[in-house]
XYZ file of C-alpha atoms in Angstrom:
413
model
C 147.852 87.703 204.844
C 150.429 87.701 201.285
C 153.993 88.874 201.619
C 155.193 91.252 198.730
C 158.046 93.005 197.799
C 157.701 95.414 195.219
C 161.239 95.951 192.427
C 160.826 99.394 191.102
C 160.025 103.043 192.384
C 158.455 105.214 189.443
C 155.048 107.351 190.319
C 153.027 104.170 189.368
C 154.802 101.964 191.849
C 153.922 104.617 194.568
C 150.323 105.835 194.123
C 149.604 102.416 192.301
C 150.686 100.169 194.585
C 153.055 101.076 197.199
C 150.796 103.978 198.633
C 147.840 101.689 198.366
C 149.739 98.761 200.331
C 150.658 100.801 203.779
C 147.834 102.868 203.603
C 144.508 100.125 202.579
C 145.110 96.910 202.656
C 148.114 96.731 205.561
C 145.669 94.277 206.507
C 145.652 91.706 204.075
C 149.345 92.590 202.570
C 152.045 92.913 204.056
C 154.859 95.204 201.881
C 158.564 92.812 202.829
C 160.214 95.787 200.805
C 161.554 97.532 197.771
C 163.905 96.855 195.088
C 164.848 100.014 191.805
C 167.958 100.099 190.204
C 167.931 103.094 191.203
C 168.527 103.067 195.164
C 168.171 106.657 196.476
C 164.604 106.358 194.047
C 163.630 103.192 196.361
C 164.903 104.676 199.667
C 162.733 108.149 198.945
C 159.781 105.446 198.292
C 159.881 103.437 201.507
C 160.199 107.079 202.871
C 156.897 107.506 201.877
C 155.563 103.991 203.050
C 156.803 104.387 206.248
C 160.298 102.871 205.974
C 159.671 100.241 203.964
C 162.762 97.874 203.690
C 165.213 98.532 200.885
C 167.112 95.738 199.386
C 169.599 97.045 196.742
C 170.161 93.290 194.892
C 166.217 92.162 193.205
C 168.310 87.938 194.404
C 168.543 89.357 197.726
C 165.081 90.337 198.051
C 163.308 87.767 197.005
C 165.917 85.651 199.396
C 166.050 87.759 202.345
C 161.415 88.946 202.510
C 159.733 84.853 201.076
C 156.828 86.976 199.293
C 154.633 85.248 198.079
C 153.656 87.583 194.984
C 156.390 89.790 193.315
C 155.149 93.351 192.354
C 157.116 94.194 188.380
C 156.510 97.980 188.194
C 159.753 98.705 186.581
C 160.743 100.095 182.863
C 159.612 97.816 180.644
C 162.708 96.517 178.602
C 163.835 94.971 182.591
C 159.934 93.482 183.079
C 160.745 90.072 181.439
C 163.515 89.557 183.434
C 162.241 90.323 186.787
C 159.139 88.474 186.624
C 160.802 85.113 185.002
C 163.516 85.551 188.364
C 160.780 86.011 190.321
C 158.334 83.002 188.797
C 161.430 81.090 188.727
C 161.535 81.669 192.367
C 157.998 80.412 193.245
C 156.227 83.609 193.611
C 152.905 84.767 192.058
C 153.177 87.981 189.724
C 151.468 91.182 189.213
C 153.098 92.892 185.540
C 152.577 96.403 185.231
C 151.041 96.791 181.934
C 153.045 96.391 179.486
C 153.519 92.528 180.096
C 157.247 93.068 178.176
C 158.195 94.899 174.772
C 158.618 92.254 172.046
C 158.316 88.389 170.747
C 160.769 86.863 172.268
C 160.362 88.074 176.082
C 156.937 87.224 175.567
C 157.625 83.697 174.701
C 160.379 83.211 177.584
C 157.392 85.018 180.115
C 155.394 81.930 178.904
C 157.434 79.226 178.709
C 158.280 80.125 182.289
C 155.928 80.588 184.500
C 154.745 77.626 182.579
C 157.713 76.154 184.113
C 157.067 76.752 187.543
C 153.179 76.417 187.542
C 152.443 79.927 189.431
C 150.733 83.137 187.740
C 151.201 86.204 185.892
C 148.473 89.049 186.290
C 148.758 92.352 184.134
C 147.272 95.729 185.263
C 145.248 96.698 181.980
C 142.726 99.252 184.711
C 141.253 100.639 181.815
C 138.750 96.503 182.138
C 138.059 97.688 185.411
C 136.972 102.088 184.673
C 133.454 102.294 184.915
C 132.862 103.799 181.486
C 135.034 100.578 179.266
C 133.165 97.762 181.384
C 129.564 99.309 180.661
C 130.530 98.654 176.607
C 131.372 95.396 177.000
C 128.799 94.449 179.834
C 126.216 96.147 176.759
C 128.476 94.172 173.560
C 127.885 90.196 176.147
C 123.823 91.065 176.635
C 124.174 91.519 172.484
C 122.813 95.447 172.156
C 123.667 95.612 168.433
C 124.740 91.549 168.230
C 127.943 90.088 166.077
C 131.049 92.617 166.425
C 131.768 93.078 162.877
C 134.625 95.965 162.955
C 135.773 98.900 166.220
C 137.599 102.115 164.716
C 139.295 103.839 168.117
C 141.306 107.253 167.571
C 143.387 107.737 170.336
C 145.114 111.370 170.823
C 147.212 112.393 173.538
C 148.197 116.461 174.754
C 151.136 118.944 173.926
C 151.759 118.582 178.141
C 151.082 114.397 178.168
C 152.120 112.850 174.843
C 155.675 115.350 174.614
C 156.495 113.439 177.719
C 157.107 110.287 175.954
C 159.629 111.857 174.551
C 162.172 113.110 177.814
C 162.088 110.095 179.133
C 163.262 106.579 178.649
C 160.539 105.573 176.266
C 161.738 107.251 173.092
C 164.153 104.723 172.689
C 162.310 101.456 171.283
C 164.779 99.577 172.638
C 163.805 100.089 176.031
C 159.393 101.092 175.948
C 158.850 98.976 172.331
C 157.622 102.791 171.260
C 153.679 104.231 171.713
C 153.054 100.925 170.727
C 153.989 99.016 173.102
C 154.143 101.439 175.604
C 151.013 102.654 175.194
C 148.557 100.987 172.844
C 149.264 98.067 175.079
C 146.540 99.963 176.961
C 143.736 100.930 173.691
C 144.596 96.559 172.200
C 143.438 95.068 175.279
C 140.274 97.278 175.046
C 139.616 96.112 171.691
C 140.543 92.417 172.005
C 138.196 92.095 175.675
C 135.870 94.348 173.320
C 136.214 92.258 170.352
C 135.831 88.634 172.256
C 138.879 86.787 169.783
C 142.383 86.519 168.495
C 143.718 89.591 166.772
C 144.874 87.496 163.640
C 146.890 90.190 161.459
C 148.765 93.345 161.685
C 148.679 95.870 159.153
C 150.867 98.761 160.887
C 152.216 102.362 159.303
C 154.081 105.406 161.853
C 156.209 108.442 161.296
C 158.079 111.263 163.425
C 156.218 114.821 162.702
C 156.745 117.443 165.453
C 159.465 115.215 168.235
C 162.579 113.684 167.546
C 165.760 114.953 165.626
C 165.657 118.870 163.841
C 168.671 119.581 162.949
C 168.675 122.815 165.132
C 171.025 123.614 167.234
C 169.879 122.601 171.129
C 170.479 121.282 174.946
C 171.094 118.145 175.909
C 167.823 118.642 178.534
C 165.528 121.808 179.478
C 166.942 122.341 182.683
C 170.644 124.130 181.544
C 169.381 124.590 177.519
C 169.906 128.455 176.139
C 166.400 127.109 173.797
C 164.145 127.545 177.023
C 162.332 130.784 176.797
C 160.865 130.798 173.406
C 161.100 126.329 173.535
C 156.622 125.385 173.355
C 157.495 122.509 174.903
C 160.468 123.800 177.979
C 159.734 121.702 181.134
C 160.227 123.100 184.301
C 161.729 120.150 186.281
C 161.950 122.125 189.768
C 158.742 122.958 189.940
C 156.864 119.082 190.049
C 158.042 118.136 193.685
C 157.364 114.513 192.571
C 159.746 114.447 189.396
C 162.323 117.386 191.246
C 163.536 114.277 194.338
C 162.391 111.771 192.285
C 164.576 112.116 189.311
C 166.719 115.990 189.418
C 167.966 114.861 192.558
C 168.435 110.971 191.675
C 170.777 111.686 188.738
C 173.533 111.237 190.256
C 172.649 107.324 191.030
C 172.874 106.205 187.390
C 172.958 108.843 185.133
C 169.314 109.479 184.198
C 167.875 112.935 182.757
C 164.219 113.579 183.343
C 163.993 116.034 181.196
C 166.011 115.587 178.160
C 165.550 117.627 174.962
C 161.912 116.871 172.727
C 164.234 116.754 169.375
C 166.794 114.657 170.601
C 168.593 112.795 167.543
C 168.120 109.459 170.732
C 165.005 109.301 169.753
C 163.397 106.098 168.025
C 159.760 105.852 168.318
C 157.530 107.116 166.030
C 154.256 110.012 167.674
C 152.613 109.403 164.153
C 150.587 106.071 163.686
C 148.369 104.003 162.175
C 147.333 100.032 162.805
C 144.792 97.394 160.891
C 144.326 94.997 162.788
C 141.873 91.905 161.768
C 140.647 89.282 164.206
C 140.353 85.310 164.144
C 136.499 85.939 163.957
C 137.610 88.345 160.741
C 136.062 91.056 162.438
C 138.464 94.042 162.322
C 139.904 97.242 163.632
C 141.201 100.366 162.475
C 143.123 102.331 164.888
C 144.895 105.430 164.668
C 147.285 106.991 168.106
C 149.044 111.137 167.897
C 151.123 112.332 170.556
C 151.098 115.955 170.384
C 147.221 117.156 170.098
C 145.771 120.270 171.476
C 143.457 118.345 173.563
C 143.273 114.780 174.971
C 140.579 112.382 175.179
C 139.711 109.237 172.767
C 137.031 108.242 170.369
C 135.253 105.064 169.524
C 132.837 102.963 167.239
C 131.405 99.678 167.620
C 129.868 98.404 164.586
C 127.936 95.478 164.212
C 125.351 93.391 162.483
C 122.170 95.134 164.738
C 123.612 98.346 164.960
C 126.631 99.987 166.418
C 127.933 101.713 169.824
C 129.476 105.225 169.854
C 131.682 106.472 173.382
C 134.001 108.575 173.448
C 136.257 110.514 176.264
C 138.032 113.749 176.337
C 140.009 114.552 179.473
C 142.627 117.233 180.491
C 144.295 115.430 182.621
C 146.214 111.454 182.429
C 144.235 110.700 185.083
C 141.537 110.752 182.638
C 139.234 111.685 185.861
C 135.393 113.725 184.670
C 133.574 116.422 185.944
C 130.109 114.648 185.208
C 128.578 111.572 182.913
C 130.665 110.288 180.279
C 127.497 108.811 177.301
C 127.334 105.639 175.147
C 125.300 106.252 172.375
C 123.560 103.172 170.522
C 121.613 103.563 166.888
C 120.310 100.356 166.297
C 119.153 99.376 162.803
C 115.641 99.453 162.888
C 116.073 103.105 163.138
C 115.554 103.704 167.509
C 118.779 105.428 169.416
C 119.230 105.226 173.107
C 121.472 107.045 175.853
C 123.381 105.015 178.528
C 125.201 107.959 181.410
C 128.406 106.693 182.820
C 129.843 108.408 186.184
C 133.531 108.952 185.182
C 134.315 111.127 188.462
C 136.742 108.977 190.033
C 140.109 110.286 190.258
C 142.626 106.785 189.293
C 141.311 106.048 185.087
C 137.650 107.191 185.561
C 137.902 104.227 188.907
C 139.689 101.985 187.468
C 142.483 101.710 189.689
C 140.302 101.054 193.019
C 139.127 98.255 191.337
C 141.822 97.414 190.154
C 143.296 96.850 193.054
C 140.741 95.823 195.034
C 141.003 92.243 192.223
C 144.532 92.144 193.133
C 144.262 91.825 196.212
C 141.146 90.913 197.937
C 140.850 87.808 195.523
C 138.324 85.558 194.690
C 135.800 88.640 193.457
C 133.717 87.761 190.883
C 134.400 88.594 187.482
C 131.641 88.136 185.202
C 132.867 90.259 183.017
C 136.423 88.566 182.738
C 137.746 92.110 183.268
C 141.061 89.853 185.462
C 144.210 89.838 182.478
C 146.488 86.740 183.069
C 149.060 86.971 180.246
C 147.947 84.563 177.514
C 145.850 88.666 177.480
C 149.417 90.876 177.912
C 150.547 88.768 175.771
C 148.292 89.071 173.035
C 147.913 92.741 173.779
C 151.959 93.402 173.154
C 152.150 91.592 170.368
C 149.763 93.571 168.732
C 152.500 96.391 169.507
C 155.155 94.708 168.349
C 154.248 93.132 165.004
C 153.011 96.476 163.937
C 156.365 97.666 164.889
C 158.075 95.252 162.913
C 154.725 96.058 160.190
C 156.109 99.766 159.717
C 159.543 98.534 158.880
C 159.156 96.044 156.489
C 156.571 97.998 155.015
C 153.502 95.100 154.838
C 151.251 93.170 156.932
C 152.086 89.873 158.933
C 150.747 87.737 161.187
C 150.990 87.261 164.830
C 153.262 85.422 166.010
C 152.489 81.823 167.752
C 153.749 82.186 170.982
C 152.479 79.428 172.956
C 154.973 77.468 175.714
C 153.793 74.545 173.502
C 155.102 76.287 170.264
C 157.713 73.732 168.582
C 159.794 73.838 165.947
C 156.974 75.678 163.350
C 153.643 73.985 164.792
C 151.644 74.561 167.926
C 150.621 71.944 170.129
C 147.831 74.663 171.921
């Protein structure tokens, strides 16, 4: 039986890892401790999981629990710190996406992993979602031949999308913006389907809805004088989880969960467009908006023998659908085919449960290459991080070489 400890006590940490470890995987996964920078939040998580030991120091948790695996589900900008320290302590690491937020931190992780001989796994649950996996299987079967171009449009609604601008994610230094925090999911799927390395990025980004509106407003929804007529007003006291884990825990660290969407601190983009060229000369056209009237995504894959079209419109961030989703295949000989995939399962269309099985059981067959290591995590986050640089510099940029053997401007890879 492997021993696990958890860093971070937010909703993803609780529902993706903590609760399942004590309810579904306790026969093979011993949950030995939790640490969060906010000790009250860690205690709340512990209580929901039967009294798991709470530590007030990460190093103390490692020393006392002696875990085999450290699960990192803290704020994005802290991922590299805990990953590197866990590797140095001789632990394997499971990291929530994104693995980290920029090039330098990414290189630090890869160097620590190589030096330690331990392993970093990144939790890209969409690879395990049946709809995305079915597309990968069709591509491997040669359904449309060699891939030449992909187009992906992703749109977040004014509830889910807006929420990123209330939280710590709203500052680039914390999250790398949505092009890292959110789009790393999307870039990973495109990389996986493409089966080639991203090489060059040209991006544009701006704020059209959220951010400083130069009008008088409160610091937070709870006490704002404009709450009666604000489209984006959120009552923090009506959500039981947010009320307990964040509102009640504010006094510990000063983190306010319902910050104003129009605050001057916001420096991430809500409107983004990215072009990517891959090593195989195929291309990706990608866009993300965070203020759509409804939520979902659409993608098209163009190949030498045809085109695949897929889309998913859903009403919640969990991506659960009440009916089958369809894959449309259009071939160059004029024939068409429709493949139906069951996407009714909860947990990102069923992806979360399948991912946990791979993480905790291990040793399962992986014919589609769904399990993601640190190099996979690096390639997806670096598209977003390089896109941020491209926007700032106003030009196309090649992806940096962050391999551990990169020395004096040349790679030994």
